[in-house]
Coordinates of C-alpha atoms in Angstrom, one line a residue:
M1 CA -3.8 12.0 11.8
S2 CA -1.3 10.2 9.5
R3 CA 1.8 10.7 7.5
L4 CA 2.2 9.7 3.8
I5 CA 5.6 8.7 2.5
P6 CA 5.9 7.8 -1.2
S7 CA 8.6 5.3 -2.0
A8 CA 10.0 3.4 -4.9
A9 CA 8.4 -0.1 -5.5
A10 CA 10.7 -3.0 -4.6
G11 CA 10.6 -6.5 -5.8
P12 CA 11.9 -9.1 -8.3
E13 CA 10.7 -7.0 -11.3
E14 CA 12.4 -3.9 -9.9
Q15 CA 15.2 -3.8 -12.5
N16 CA 12.9 -3.9 -15.5
V17 CA 10.5 -1.2 -14.5
Q18 CA 10.8 2.5 -14.4
K19 CA 12.0 3.8 -11.1
S20 CA 8.9 5.9 -10.3
Q21 CA 7.4 6.5 -6.9
Q22 CA 4.6 4.0 -6.9
A23 CA 4.7 2.4 -3.5
V24 CA 3.1 4.2 -0.5
R25 CA 3.8 4.0 3.2
I26 CA 1.3 5.5 5.6
T27 CA 2.1 5.9 9.3
H28 CA -0.8 6.5 11.8
L29 CA 1.0 8.9 14.2
P30 CA -1.1 8.3 17.4
T31 CA -0.6 4.5 17.4
G32 CA 2.6 4.1 15.3
I33 CA 0.9 1.6 12.9
V34 CA 2.6 1.5 9.5
V35 CA 0.9 0.3 6.3
T36 CA 2.8 -0.2 3.1
C37 CA 1.1 -0.8 -0.3
Q38 CA 2.8 -1.4 -3.7
T39 CA 0.3 -3.8 -5.4
E40 CA -0.9 -1.4 -8.1
R41 CA 0.9 0.6 -10.7
S42 CA -0.6 3.9 -9.6
Q43 CA 0.4 5.8 -6.5
L44 CA -3.2 7.0 -6.1
Q45 CA -4.6 3.5 -6.1
N46 CA -1.9 2.3 -3.7
K47 CA -2.7 5.2 -1.4
A48 CA -6.4 4.4 -1.4
I49 CA -5.7 0.7 -0.6
A50 CA -3.3 1.6 2.2
L51 CA -5.9 4.1 3.7
K52 CA -8.6 1.4 3.6
I53 CA -6.2 -1.1 5.4
L54 CA -5.3 1.5 8.0
Y55 CA -8.7 2.9 8.8
F56 CA -10.9 -0.2 8.0
P57 CA -8.9 -3.2 9.1
D58 CA -11.6 -5.7 8.1
S59 CA -11.5 -4.6 4.5
G60 CA -7.7 -4.9 4.6
R61 CA -8.0 -8.6 5.5
E62 CA -10.4 -9.0 2.6
L63 CA -8.0 -7.4 0.2
Q64 CA -5.2 -9.6 1.4
K65 CA -7.4 -12.7 0.9
Q66 CA -8.1 -11.6 -2.7
A67 CA -4.4 -11.0 -3.4
E68 CA -3.5 -14.5 -2.0
E69 CA -6.2 -16.1 -4.2
R70 CA -4.7 -14.4 -7.3
A71 CA -1.2 -15.7 -6.5

């Protein structure tokens, strides 16, 4: 059981982008674990990534490694 909260993306490019609800924050209610994702431009893609991180923690670490390699 989890709760999905859409939120506006924040970051250094925030002032030059449309203020749309792209970021996603998912809270796992039984444990209180919160996962936030704002890496993609689509809310659906961010939701899919956040759910992977929440329910499959090993794949979340893999996604984090890939993001660090890109930066």
